[in-house]
Coordinates of C-alpha atoms in Angstrom, one line a residue:
Chain A
M977 CA -21.3 -11.0 -3.3
N978 CA -17.7 -9.5 -3.5
E979 CA -16.3 -6.0 -4.6
F980 CA -16.4 -6.8 -8.2
E981 CA -19.9 -8.3 -8.3
L982 CA -21.1 -5.5 -6.2
I983 CA -19.6 -2.9 -8.6
A984 CA -21.0 -4.5 -11.5
K985 CA -24.4 -4.3 -10.0
L986 CA -24.1 -0.9 -9.0
T987 CA -22.7 0.5 -12.0
R988 CA -25.7 -0.6 -14.3
A989 CA -28.0 1.8 -13.3
L990 CA -26.1 5.1 -12.6
P991 CA -27.5 8.4 -13.7
T992 CA -25.5 9.9 -16.7
N993 CA -25.8 13.1 -18.6
E994 CA -24.3 14.5 -21.8
S995 CA -21.0 15.5 -20.1
V996 CA -20.2 11.9 -19.6
V997 CA -17.7 10.5 -22.4
A998 CA -17.0 7.4 -20.3
G999 CA -18.2 6.8 -16.9
A1000 CA -17.7 3.9 -14.3
G1001 CA -15.5 1.1 -15.5
D1002 CA -12.2 2.7 -16.5
D1003 CA -9.4 4.3 -14.7
C1004 CA -11.0 7.7 -14.5
A1005 CA -14.4 8.9 -15.7
V1006 CA -14.1 11.1 -19.0
L1007 CA -16.0 14.4 -19.2
D1008 CA -16.8 16.8 -22.0
L1009 CA -16.9 20.2 -20.3
G1010 CA -17.3 22.2 -23.3
V1011 CA -13.4 23.1 -24.0
T1012 CA -12.7 22.5 -27.8
D1013 CA -9.3 20.6 -27.3
K1014 CA -9.5 19.1 -24.1
L1015 CA -11.6 16.4 -22.2
F1016 CA -11.3 16.1 -18.4
L1017 CA -10.5 13.2 -16.4
F1018 CA -12.1 12.6 -12.9
K1019 CA -11.0 10.1 -10.5
T1020 CA -11.4 9.2 -6.8
D1021 CA -9.5 6.6 -4.6
A1022 CA -9.0 5.9 -1.0
V1023 CA -6.5 4.3 1.2
V1024 CA -7.6 2.8 4.6
E1025 CA -5.4 1.9 7.5
G1026 CA -4.8 -1.7 8.0
F1027 CA -5.3 -2.3 4.3
H1028 CA -3.2 0.2 2.3
F1029 CA -0.9 1.2 5.1
T1030 CA -0.4 0.5 8.7
C1031 CA 0.0 2.7 11.8
E1032 CA 3.9 1.8 11.4
T1033 CA 4.1 3.4 8.0
P1034 CA 6.0 6.6 8.0
P1035 CA 3.0 9.3 7.7
G1036 CA 4.7 11.1 4.7
K1037 CA 4.6 7.9 2.6
I1038 CA 1.0 7.4 3.4
G1039 CA 0.0 10.9 2.2
R1040 CA 2.4 10.2 -0.8
K1041 CA 0.6 6.9 -1.6
A1042 CA -2.8 8.2 -1.3
L1043 CA -2.2 10.7 -4.0
A1044 CA 0.0 8.7 -6.1
R1045 CA -2.5 6.0 -6.6
C1046 CA -4.9 8.7 -8.1
L1047 CA -2.0 10.0 -10.1
S1048 CA -1.3 6.6 -11.4
D1049 CA -5.0 6.5 -12.9
I1050 CA -4.6 9.7 -14.5
A1051 CA -1.4 8.3 -16.3
A1052 CA -3.4 5.3 -17.4
M1053 CA -5.6 7.8 -19.5
A1054 CA -2.6 9.4 -20.7
G1055 CA -3.7 12.5 -19.1
A1056 CA -2.3 15.2 -17.0
P1057 CA -3.3 16.1 -13.4
I1058 CA -4.8 19.6 -12.4
A1059 CA -6.0 19.7 -9.0
A1060 CA -7.2 17.2 -6.1
L1061 CA -9.4 17.3 -3.1
V1062 CA -8.7 15.5 -0.1
T1063 CA -10.8 14.0 2.4
I1064 CA -9.3 12.7 5.6
A1065 CA -11.3 10.6 8.1
L1066 CA -9.6 10.5 11.7
P1067 CA -10.1 8.9 14.9
Q1068 CA -11.1 11.5 17.7
S1069 CA -7.6 11.1 19.1
F1070 CA -5.5 12.0 16.1
E1071 CA -2.1 13.0 16.6
P1072 CA -1.8 16.4 14.8
G1073 CA 1.9 16.1 14.0
F1074 CA 1.3 12.8 12.2
V1075 CA -1.6 14.1 10.2
G1076 CA 0.7 17.1 9.2
K1077 CA 3.2 14.7 7.9
I1078 CA 0.7 12.8 5.8
Y1079 CA 0.0 16.1 4.2
D1080 CA 3.6 17.0 3.8
G1081 CA 4.2 13.8 1.8
M1082 CA 1.0 14.3 -0.4
N1083 CA 1.9 18.3 -0.9
A1084 CA 5.6 17.3 -2.0
L1085 CA 4.3 14.9 -4.8
A1086 CA 1.7 17.2 -5.8
R1087 CA 4.2 20.0 -6.2
E1088 CA 6.4 17.6 -8.2
H1089 CA 3.6 17.1 -10.5
G1090 CA 2.1 20.7 -10.4
V1091 CA -0.9 19.5 -8.9
A1092 CA -3.2 21.9 -6.7
I1093 CA -4.6 20.7 -3.5
A1094 CA -7.6 22.8 -3.7
G1095 CA -9.4 21.8 -0.6
G1096 CA -11.0 18.9 1.2
E1097 CA -12.5 18.0 4.2
T1098 CA -11.9 16.3 7.6
T1099 CA -14.1 14.0 9.2
T1100 CA -14.2 11.3 11.9
N1101 CA -13.8 7.6 11.6
P1102 CA -12.9 6.4 15.1
E1103 CA -11.1 3.1 14.4
R1104 CA -8.6 4.0 11.7
I1105 CA -7.3 6.7 9.3
L1106 CA -9.1 6.8 6.0
I1107 CA -8.2 9.2 3.1
S1108 CA -10.2 9.6 0.2
I1109 CA -8.6 11.7 -2.7
S1110 CA -10.6 13.1 -5.9
L1111 CA -8.7 14.3 -8.8
L1112 CA -9.2 16.2 -11.9
G1113 CA -7.0 16.0 -14.8
T1114 CA -7.1 16.8 -18.4
V1115 CA -6.3 14.9 -21.6
Q1116 CA -6.2 16.4 -25.3
R1117 CA -9.4 15.4 -26.9
G1118 CA -8.8 12.5 -28.9
K1119 CA -5.8 11.3 -27.1
Q1120 CA -7.6 9.8 -24.0
V1121 CA -6.7 6.0 -23.6
L1122 CA -9.5 3.7 -22.6
R1123 CA -9.5 0.1 -21.6
R1124 CA -11.8 -1.1 -24.4
G1125 CA -9.5 -0.4 -27.7
A1126 CA -7.2 -3.5 -27.7
K1127 CA -7.5 -5.3 -30.9
A1128 CA -6.5 -9.0 -31.9
G1129 CA -2.7 -8.7 -33.3
D1130 CA -1.9 -5.8 -31.0
A1131 CA 1.5 -6.2 -29.0
I1132 CA 1.1 -5.9 -25.1
F1133 CA 3.7 -3.9 -23.4
V1134 CA 4.6 -3.4 -19.6
T1135 CA 6.7 -1.0 -17.8
G1136 CA 8.9 -1.6 -15.0
E1137 CA 9.3 -5.2 -13.1
L1138 CA 6.2 -6.9 -11.4
G1139 CA 5.6 -8.4 -8.0
G1140 CA 6.5 -8.0 -4.4
S1141 CA 5.3 -4.6 -4.2
L1142 CA 4.5 -5.0 -0.5
A1143 CA 8.2 -5.1 0.2
G1144 CA 8.3 -1.5 -0.4
K1145 CA 7.2 -0.3 -3.9
N1146 CA 3.7 0.1 -2.8
L1147 CA 4.8 3.2 -0.8
D1148 CA 7.2 4.4 -3.0
F1149 CA 6.1 4.1 -6.8
E1150 CA 6.6 6.7 -9.4
P1151 CA 3.2 7.4 -11.3
R1152 CA 4.2 6.8 -14.9
L1153 CA 2.7 10.4 -16.1
A1154 CA 5.5 11.4 -18.3
E1155 CA 5.8 7.8 -19.9
A1156 CA 2.0 7.5 -20.7
H1157 CA 1.9 11.0 -22.0
W1158 CA 4.9 10.2 -24.3
V1159 CA 3.5 7.0 -25.5
A1160 CA 0.3 8.4 -26.4
E1161 CA 1.8 11.4 -28.0
H1162 CA 4.0 9.3 -30.3
F1163 CA 2.0 6.1 -30.9
T1164 CA -1.5 5.0 -31.1
V1165 CA -2.2 3.3 -27.9
H1166 CA -5.1 1.1 -28.1
A1167 CA -5.8 0.3 -24.5
M1168 CA -4.0 1.1 -21.3
I1169 CA -4.4 0.4 -17.6
D1170 CA -2.4 1.0 -14.4
L1171 CA -1.5 -2.1 -12.5
S1172 CA -3.1 -1.8 -9.3
D1173 CA -5.0 -5.5 -8.8
G1174 CA -1.8 -7.5 -10.4
L1175 CA -0.9 -8.0 -14.1
A1176 CA -3.2 -11.1 -14.5
G1177 CA -6.3 -9.2 -12.9
D1178 CA -5.5 -5.7 -14.9
L1179 CA -4.9 -7.5 -18.1
R1180 CA -8.3 -9.1 -17.8
H1181 CA -9.7 -5.7 -17.2
I1182 CA -8.6 -4.7 -20.6
L1183 CA -9.5 -8.1 -22.4
N1184 CA -13.2 -8.0 -20.9
A1185 CA -13.6 -4.3 -21.7
S1186 CA -12.2 -5.0 -25.3
K1187 CA -13.7 -8.4 -25.8
V1188 CA -10.4 -10.0 -26.9
G1189 CA -8.0 -12.6 -25.3
A1190 CA -4.2 -12.5 -24.7
E1191 CA -1.3 -14.9 -25.1
I1192 CA 1.6 -13.7 -22.9
L1193 CA 5.0 -15.2 -23.0
K1194 CA 6.3 -16.7 -19.7
S1195 CA 9.9 -15.9 -20.1
A1196 CA 9.0 -12.1 -21.1
I1197 CA 7.2 -11.2 -18.0
P1198 CA 9.4 -8.8 -15.9
I1199 CA 9.9 -10.2 -12.5
S1200 CA 11.0 -7.8 -9.8
R1201 CA 13.9 -8.5 -7.5
A1202 CA 11.4 -8.4 -4.5
A1203 CA 9.4 -11.0 -6.1
K1204 CA 12.4 -13.1 -6.8
R1205 CA 13.4 -12.7 -3.1
G1206 CA 10.1 -14.0 -1.9
G1207 CA 8.5 -10.7 -1.1
A1208 CA 5.2 -12.8 -1.0
S1209 CA 6.6 -14.0 2.7
L1210 CA 5.1 -10.8 3.8
P1211 CA 1.7 -10.9 5.2
T1212 CA -0.9 -10.1 2.7
S1213 CA -3.4 -9.0 4.9
R1214 CA -1.8 -6.5 7.0
L1215 CA -4.9 -6.2 9.0
T1216 CA -4.5 -9.6 10.6
G1217 CA -0.9 -9.9 9.9
T1218 CA -1.3 -13.6 8.9
P1219 CA 1.6 -14.5 6.7
A1220 CA 0.7 -15.5 3.1
P1221 CA 1.8 -18.7 1.9
P1222 CA 5.1 -18.5 -0.3
K1223 CA 4.5 -17.6 -3.7
P1224 CA 6.7 -18.6 -6.7
P1225 CA 8.0 -15.5 -8.3
L1226 CA 6.3 -15.9 -11.5
L1227 CA 2.9 -16.0 -9.6
A1228 CA 4.1 -12.9 -7.4
A1229 CA 4.6 -11.0 -10.9
L1230 CA 1.3 -12.1 -12.2
T1231 CA -1.1 -11.6 -9.1
D1232 CA 0.8 -9.2 -6.5
G1233 CA -1.2 -5.9 -6.7
E1234 CA -0.1 -2.4 -6.4
D1235 CA 2.6 -2.4 -9.0
F1236 CA 1.4 0.6 -10.4
E1237 CA 3.2 0.0 -13.7
L1238 CA 1.5 0.7 -17.3
L1239 CA 0.2 -2.0 -18.9
F1240 CA -0.9 -1.2 -22.7
T1241 CA -1.4 -2.2 -26.3
I1242 CA -0.4 -1.1 -29.6
A1243 CA -0.5 -2.4 -33.1
S1244 CA 2.4 -5.0 -33.2
K1245 CA 3.7 -3.3 -36.4
D1246 CA 4.7 -0.4 -34.2
A1247 CA 6.4 -2.7 -31.5
V1248 CA 10.1 -2.5 -32.6
K1249 CA 10.0 1.2 -33.1
L1250 CA 8.6 1.8 -29.7
L1251 CA 11.0 -0.1 -28.1
D1252 CA 13.8 1.5 -29.7
A1253 CA 12.4 5.1 -29.2
W1254 CA 11.7 4.1 -25.3
R1255 CA 15.1 3.0 -24.7
K1256 CA 16.3 6.5 -25.9
K1257 CA 13.7 8.4 -23.9
F1258 CA 13.5 6.5 -20.8
P1259 CA 16.8 4.5 -20.5
N1260 CA 16.3 4.0 -16.7
L1261 CA 12.8 2.2 -17.0
K1262 CA 12.5 -1.1 -18.6
L1263 CA 9.7 -1.7 -21.0
S1264 CA 8.7 -5.3 -21.8
C1265 CA 6.7 -6.7 -24.7
I1266 CA 5.0 -9.6 -22.8
G1267 CA 2.8 -11.2 -25.7
K1268 CA -0.1 -10.3 -28.0
I1269 CA -3.7 -9.8 -28.0
V1270 CA -5.6 -12.6 -29.6
P1271 CA -9.3 -13.3 -30.8
G1272 CA -11.4 -15.0 -27.9
E1273 CA -11.1 -14.6 -24.4
G1274 CA -9.0 -15.4 -21.3
I1275 CA -5.3 -15.2 -20.7
L1276 CA -3.0 -18.0 -22.2
I1277 CA 0.5 -18.3 -20.9
R1278 CA 3.0 -19.8 -23.2
D1279 CA 6.4 -21.7 -22.3
K1280 CA 8.5 -24.2 -23.6
S1281 CA 6.0 -27.0 -23.1
G1282 CA 3.1 -25.2 -24.8
S1283 CA 0.2 -22.8 -23.9
H1284 CA -1.5 -22.9 -20.5
K1285 CA -4.6 -21.1 -19.5
L1286 CA -4.6 -18.8 -16.5
N1287 CA -7.7 -19.5 -14.2
A1288 CA -10.0 -16.8 -12.9
H1289 CA -8.0 -16.1 -9.8
G1290 CA -4.8 -15.3 -11.5
Y1291 CA -3.1 -18.7 -10.7
V1292 CA -1.5 -20.9 -13.1
H1293 CA -0.8 -24.5 -12.4
F1294 CA 2.8 -24.7 -13.4
T1295 CA 5.9 -23.1 -11.8
Chain B
M756 CA -6.1 20.5 18.5
N757 CA -9.9 20.4 17.2
E758 CA -11.0 19.9 13.5
F759 CA -11.0 23.7 12.8
E760 CA -7.5 24.2 14.2
L761 CA -6.2 21.5 12.3
I762 CA -7.9 22.6 9.1
A763 CA -6.3 26.0 9.4
K764 CA -3.0 24.6 10.1
L765 CA -3.2 22.3 7.1
T766 CA -4.5 24.6 4.4
R767 CA -1.8 27.1 5.2
A768 CA 0.8 25.1 3.1
L769 CA -1.3 23.5 0.1
P770 CA 0.1 23.4 -3.2
T771 CA -1.4 25.5 -5.8
N772 CA -1.5 26.3 -9.4
E773 CA -2.7 28.6 -12.1
S774 CA -6.2 26.8 -12.1
V775 CA -7.1 27.7 -8.7
V776 CA -9.4 30.7 -8.4
A777 CA -10.3 29.9 -4.9
G778 CA -9.1 27.1 -2.8
A779 CA -9.5 25.6 0.7
G780 CA -11.8 27.7 2.8
D781 CA -14.9 28.2 1.0
D782 CA -18.0 25.9 0.1
C783 CA -16.5 24.5 -2.8
A784 CA -12.9 25.1 -4.7
V785 CA -13.4 27.3 -7.8
L786 CA -11.2 26.4 -10.6
D787 CA -10.6 28.1 -14.0
L788 CA -10.0 25.2 -16.6
G789 CA -9.9 27.7 -19.6
V790 CA -13.4 27.9 -20.6
T791 CA -14.3 31.4 -21.5
D792 CA -17.9 32.0 -19.8
K793 CA -17.6 29.3 -17.0
L794 CA -15.8 28.4 -13.9
F795 CA -15.9 25.1 -12.3
L796 CA -16.7 24.2 -8.7
F797 CA -14.9 21.3 -7.0
K798 CA -16.5 19.6 -3.7
T799 CA -15.8 16.5 -1.7
D800 CA -17.8 15.7 1.4
A801 CA -18.1 12.3 3.5
V802 CA -20.8 11.0 5.7
V803 CA -19.9 8.4 8.3
E804 CA -22.1 6.0 10.2
G805 CA -22.7 6.8 13.7
F806 CA -22.1 10.5 13.1
H807 CA -24.2 11.5 10.0
F808 CA -26.5 8.5 9.9
T809 CA -27.1 5.3 11.9
C810 CA -27.5 1.5 11.1
E811 CA -31.3 2.5 11.6
T812 CA -31.4 5.1 9.1
P813 CA -33.3 4.0 5.9
P814 CA -30.5 3.3 3.4
G815 CA -32.1 5.5 0.7
K816 CA -31.9 8.4 3.0
I817 CA -28.2 7.8 3.6
G818 CA -27.4 7.9 0.0
R819 CA -29.4 10.9 -0.6
K820 CA -27.9 12.8 2.1
A821 CA -24.5 12.0 1.2
L822 CA -25.2 13.8 -2.1
A823 CA -27.5 16.3 -1.0
R824 CA -24.8 17.6 1.3
C825 CA -22.4 18.2 -1.8
L826 CA -25.2 19.7 -3.8
S827 CA -26.1 22.2 -1.0
D828 CA -22.3 23.4 -1.2
I829 CA -22.6 23.7 -4.9
A830 CA -25.8 26.0 -4.2
A831 CA -23.8 28.0 -1.7
M832 CA -21.5 29.3 -4.6
A833 CA -24.7 29.8 -7.0
G834 CA -23.3 27.0 -9.0
A835 CA -25.0 24.0 -11.0
P836 CA -23.8 20.5 -10.3
I837 CA -22.4 18.1 -13.4
A838 CA -20.9 15.0 -12.3
A839 CA -20.2 13.3 -9.0
L840 CA -17.8 10.3 -8.0
V841 CA -19.1 8.1 -5.1
T842 CA -16.4 6.3 -2.8
I843 CA -18.1 3.9 -0.4
A844 CA -16.2 2.1 2.3
L845 CA -17.7 -1.1 3.7
P846 CA -17.4 -3.7 6.2
Q847 CA -16.5 -6.8 4.8
S848 CA -19.9 -8.3 6.0
F849 CA -21.8 -5.8 3.7
E850 CA -25.3 -6.4 2.8
P851 CA -25.7 -6.0 -0.9
G852 CA -29.3 -5.2 -0.8
F853 CA -28.6 -2.4 1.8
V854 CA -25.8 -0.8 -0.4
G855 CA -28.0 -1.1 -3.5
K856 CA -30.5 0.9 -1.6
I857 CA -28.1 3.6 -0.7
Y858 CA -27.3 3.9 -4.3
D859 CA -31.1 4.1 -5.4
G860 CA -31.7 7.3 -3.1
M861 CA -28.4 8.9 -4.1
N862 CA -29.5 8.1 -7.9
A863 CA -32.9 9.4 -7.6
L864 CA -31.5 12.9 -6.3
A865 CA -28.8 12.9 -8.8
R866 CA -31.4 12.4 -11.6
E867 CA -33.7 15.2 -10.1
H868 CA -30.8 17.5 -10.4
G869 CA -29.4 16.2 -13.6
V870 CA -26.1 15.2 -12.1
A871 CA -24.1 12.1 -13.6
I872 CA -22.7 9.5 -11.2
A873 CA -19.6 9.1 -13.5
G874 CA -17.7 6.5 -11.5
G875 CA -16.2 5.9 -7.9
E876 CA -14.7 3.2 -5.9
T877 CA -15.6 0.7 -3.2
T878 CA -13.2 -0.1 -0.4
T879 CA -13.0 -1.5 3.1
N880 CA -13.9 0.0 6.5
P881 CA -14.4 -2.9 8.9
E882 CA -16.3 -1.0 11.6
R883 CA -18.7 1.2 9.7
I884 CA -20.1 2.4 6.4
L885 CA -18.1 5.9 5.0
I886 CA -19.3 7.2 2.0
S887 CA -17.4 10.0 0.3
I888 CA -18.5 12.0 -2.7
S889 CA -16.8 14.3 -5.0
L890 CA -18.9 16.6 -7.0
L891 CA -18.0 18.7 -10.1
G892 CA -20.2 21.8 -10.9
T893 CA -20.2 25.1 -13.0
V894 CA -20.9 28.6 -12.4
Q895 CA -21.1 31.4 -15.0
R896 CA -17.8 33.3 -14.7
G897 CA -18.2 36.4 -12.4
K898 CA -21.5 34.9 -10.8
Q899 CA -19.7 32.7 -8.3
V900 CA -20.5 33.7 -4.6
L901 CA -17.7 33.4 -2.2
R902 CA -17.9 33.7 1.7
R903 CA -15.5 36.6 1.8
G904 CA -17.6 39.5 0.0
A905 CA -19.8 40.7 2.9
K906 CA -19.8 44.5 3.6
A907 CA -21.0 46.7 6.4
G908 CA -24.3 47.7 5.8
D909 CA -25.2 44.6 3.9
A910 CA -28.8 42.9 4.8
I911 CA -28.5 39.4 5.9
F912 CA -30.9 37.0 4.9
V913 CA -31.6 33.2 5.7
T914 CA -34.0 30.7 3.8
G915 CA -36.2 28.2 5.6
E916 CA -36.6 27.7 9.2
L917 CA -33.9 26.7 11.5
G918 CA -32.9 24.3 14.3
G919 CA -33.9 20.7 15.1
S920 CA -32.7 19.3 12.0
L921 CA -31.7 16.0 13.8
A922 CA -35.5 15.2 14.1
G923 CA -35.8 14.5 10.4
K924 CA -34.6 17.2 8.1
N925 CA -31.1 16.3 8.2
L926 CA -32.0 13.3 6.1
D927 CA -34.8 15.0 4.0
F928 CA -33.7 18.4 3.1
E929 CA -33.8 20.0 -0.3
P930 CA -30.3 21.5 -1.6
R931 CA -31.4 25.2 -2.4
L932 CA -29.8 25.2 -5.9
A933 CA -32.7 26.7 -7.8
E934 CA -33.0 29.2 -5.2
A935 CA -29.4 30.3 -5.1
H936 CA -28.9 30.4 -8.8
W937 CA -32.2 32.7 -9.1
V938 CA -31.1 35.1 -6.5
A939 CA -27.3 35.3 -7.9
E940 CA -29.0 35.9 -11.3
H941 CA -31.2 38.5 -10.2
F942 CA -29.2 40.3 -7.4
T943 CA -25.7 41.1 -6.4
V944 CA -25.2 38.5 -3.7
H945 CA -22.1 39.6 -1.7
A946 CA -21.5 36.3 0.3
M947 CA -23.3 33.1 0.7
I948 CA -22.7 29.9 2.6
D949 CA -24.9 26.9 3.3
L950 CA -25.9 26.2 6.9
S951 CA -24.2 22.8 7.9
D952 CA -22.8 24.0 11.4
G953 CA -25.7 26.0 12.3
L954 CA -26.6 29.8 11.8
A955 CA -24.1 31.0 14.6
G956 CA -21.0 29.0 13.4
D957 CA -21.6 29.6 9.7
L958 CA -22.3 33.4 10.0
R959 CA -19.2 33.5 11.7
H960 CA -17.3 31.7 8.7
I961 CA -18.7 34.6 6.5
L962 CA -17.8 37.3 9.1
N963 CA -14.2 36.0 9.5
A964 CA -13.8 35.5 5.7
S965 CA -15.0 39.2 5.0
K966 CA -13.6 40.8 8.0
V967 CA -16.8 42.1 9.4
G968 CA -19.3 41.9 12.1
A969 CA -23.1 41.2 12.2
E970 CA -25.9 42.3 14.3
I971 CA -28.8 40.1 14.2
L972 CA -32.4 40.6 15.3
K973 CA -33.6 37.9 17.8
S974 CA -37.3 38.2 16.7
A975 CA -36.2 37.6 13.1
I976 CA -34.5 34.3 13.3
P977 CA -36.8 31.8 11.8
I978 CA -37.2 29.0 14.3
S979 CA -38.4 25.6 13.0
R980 CA -41.3 23.7 14.6
A981 CA -38.8 20.7 15.2
A982 CA -36.6 23.3 17.3
K983 CA -39.8 24.6 19.0
R984 CA -40.9 21.1 20.1
G985 CA -37.6 20.4 21.7
G986 CA -35.7 18.6 18.8
A987 CA -32.7 19.1 21.1
S988 CA -33.8 16.1 23.2
L989 CA -32.8 14.0 20.6
P990 CA -29.1 12.5 21.2
T991 CA -26.6 15.0 19.7
S992 CA -23.9 12.2 19.6
R993 CA -25.7 9.5 17.7
L994 CA -22.5 7.4 18.2
T995 CA -22.9 7.0 22.0
G996 CA -26.7 7.9 22.1
T997 CA -26.2 10.4 25.0
P998 CA -29.1 12.4 25.3
A999 CA -28.1 16.3 24.8
P1000 CA -29.4 18.6 27.8
P1001 CA -32.5 20.4 26.4
K1002 CA -32.0 23.3 24.1
P1003 CA -34.2 26.4 24.1
P1004 CA -35.6 26.8 20.6
L1005 CA -33.6 30.1 19.8
L1006 CA -30.5 28.4 20.9
A1007 CA -31.4 25.3 18.8
A1008 CA -32.1 27.6 15.7
L1009 CA -28.6 29.3 16.3
T1010 CA -26.5 26.2 17.1
D1011 CA -28.2 23.1 15.6
G1012 CA -26.2 21.9 12.6
E1013 CA -27.5 20.5 9.3
D1014 CA -30.1 22.8 8.4
F1015 CA -28.8 23.1 4.9
E1016 CA -30.4 26.4 4.3
L1017 CA -28.8 29.3 2.3
L1018 CA -27.3 32.3 4.3
F1019 CA -26.4 35.2 2.1
T1020 CA -25.8 39.1 2.2
I1021 CA -27.0 41.6 -0.2
A1022 CA -26.6 45.5 -0.1
S1023 CA -29.6 46.7 2.3
K1024 CA -31.1 48.9 -0.7
D1025 CA -31.9 45.7 -2.5
A1026 CA -33.6 44.0 0.5
V1027 CA -37.2 45.0 0.1
K1028 CA -36.9 44.3 -3.7
L1029 CA -35.6 40.8 -3.0
L1030 CA -38.3 40.0 -0.5
D1031 CA -40.9 40.9 -2.6
A1032 CA -39.7 39.0 -5.9
W1033 CA -38.8 36.0 -3.8
R1034 CA -42.4 35.7 -2.4
K1035 CA -43.5 35.4 -6.0
K1036 CA -40.8 33.3 -7.3
F1037 CA -40.7 30.8 -4.3
P1038 CA -44.1 31.2 -2.4
N1039 CA -43.5 27.9 -0.4
L1040 CA -40.0 28.6 1.2
K1041 CA -39.7 31.4 3.6
L1042 CA -37.1 34.0 3.2
S1043 CA -36.0 35.9 6.4
C1044 CA -34.0 39.2 6.7
I1045 CA -32.3 38.5 10.1
G1046 CA -29.9 41.3 10.7
K1047 CA -27.4 43.3 9.1
I1048 CA -23.6 43.4 8.6
V1049 CA -21.5 45.8 10.9
P1050 CA -18.0 47.0 10.9
G1051 CA -15.8 45.2 13.5
E1052 CA -15.9 41.6 14.2
G1053 CA -18.2 39.0 16.1
I1054 CA -22.1 38.5 16.3
L1055 CA -24.4 40.8 18.3
I1056 CA -27.9 39.7 19.1
R1057 CA -30.5 42.5 19.6
D1058 CA -33.5 42.1 21.5
K1059 CA -35.8 44.6 23.5
S1060 CA -33.2 44.7 26.3
G1061 CA -30.3 45.8 24.0
S1062 CA -27.4 44.1 22.2
H1063 CA -25.7 40.8 23.3
K1064 CA -22.6 39.4 22.3
L1065 CA -22.8 35.6 21.0
N1066 CA -19.8 33.9 22.5
A1067 CA -17.6 31.8 20.4
H1068 CA -19.4 28.6 20.9
G1069 CA -22.7 30.1 19.5
Y1070 CA -24.3 30.2 22.8
V1071 CA -26.0 33.4 24.3
H1072 CA -26.8 34.1 27.9
F1073 CA -30.4 34.8 27.7
T1074 CA -33.4 32.8 26.8

């Protein structure tokens, strides 16, 4: 049983109550806490040494990344973050200066986004550092964007450029809070997610939640320079340091994780208006229309030779 | 630098914002989210294999304990829990049935208290299971009880019986939510904490936060049967299995952790009224007045021979 199968099994029977608007299975839980115009977003995320960072990662970047991942999930709901709690599990021989710098990186990012670190907890994990952050945010009632609203005919958009995040961006990415908030304020966003598992995997999360399929245009996928340079020659398992087989840039853009860009859908009639307005509002961040939502299921990739089905592991049998 | 010194250093510089009524340094963070009559409580806590449970602990009790610890912190603020998120970090070779039973234990306790499990996350921790729970609760505005309100002259109360929790209670304790809510509704509670570090250590947290001292009466300390039976012959470090030196019962009641009883102070004029009302309301749970808050600092223990100062490690040099 892999992680996704386990989650599916566990989340079937979770206790709920009248506060829960959306529970497990989206970027954040959505809670109704009795405020007229607002709903609340509740998120937890963890980073683990050897998987999300190594002992050679600058500690400030470890702390920054731990918080940025949660902020990216709040962005994916078009929300605004309020307060975080930080659990840090440390080997008994921890180096206080190193831990202090982890907090420095986290605190600096928190201040940038007006987020309070309202407490937390330290505990012991003898073999490796693990940081678990929980974040509370807010969203205007009715403006929350779930994964399950994509409709056949929608245009699919993605911010930034994809792939090769391991070459550096996984530690330096900017959570797209302002962009998500702006787009949800000015357009009716049907579905949104942040890219943590890779474009193919995360698009599939939207499709499964919305019970639709997608056709994406090969030439429209924004491929990062890192992916083009072969960022995939970096080890994918930083735990063992085993070098991954070389990945073609398109495959890297489709399947590399930790891009933390936004993927969302809106009615296709609004697509051109969005692209024009975006260019004025965010001139330094690319927005790409990469395809459309279609009836059915799964992902088709279209190129000059026709449409090709993307298989379950995100791999497509062409170059 | 130990855990407490590290926490003190880290919490000095945490970012804050206008939502934070009380941040790091109490049982829960207290947040003002704009609801007229309510404040919100935000808490995170983790249990780690080898420290808070072992691979031989029945999995249902692991999950129950992980959530119960957080519920106990909500109780310590006189609050009510609403929704939790669960992060579980697992070795790659995890046993799905075992993990399922962890959730069964947690879910059952959540249902008992009307708490939603609104989501969470699974991640990898190769050497041991780690469960981090974050919990959101609510408290009537003005009824939240912090650690810092104890006043010279207050009577000090503790629920239940103390010490020897490792013999079993650490896995089976009942979070004192109903009791805390009732006492805060009917009396002006000046300070409250749940006993996780042991009576001496947690009383010291109240004293330090309130800038007062305490005198406790040796004969009034409620010592559990497990402590009397010598629960302290159990290994204190369940990681190494090293047997701890035998602990006299009084010392066990003062210094054993994980009792998860309530420790609180109220004006001494209300003490008898509280004891009478308590006996009617909670006939099956002992409430003991163990002493009083005094000016100054530190803990004195009084017996027939006079008052003795309890040293920083919770040990007292008499039997």
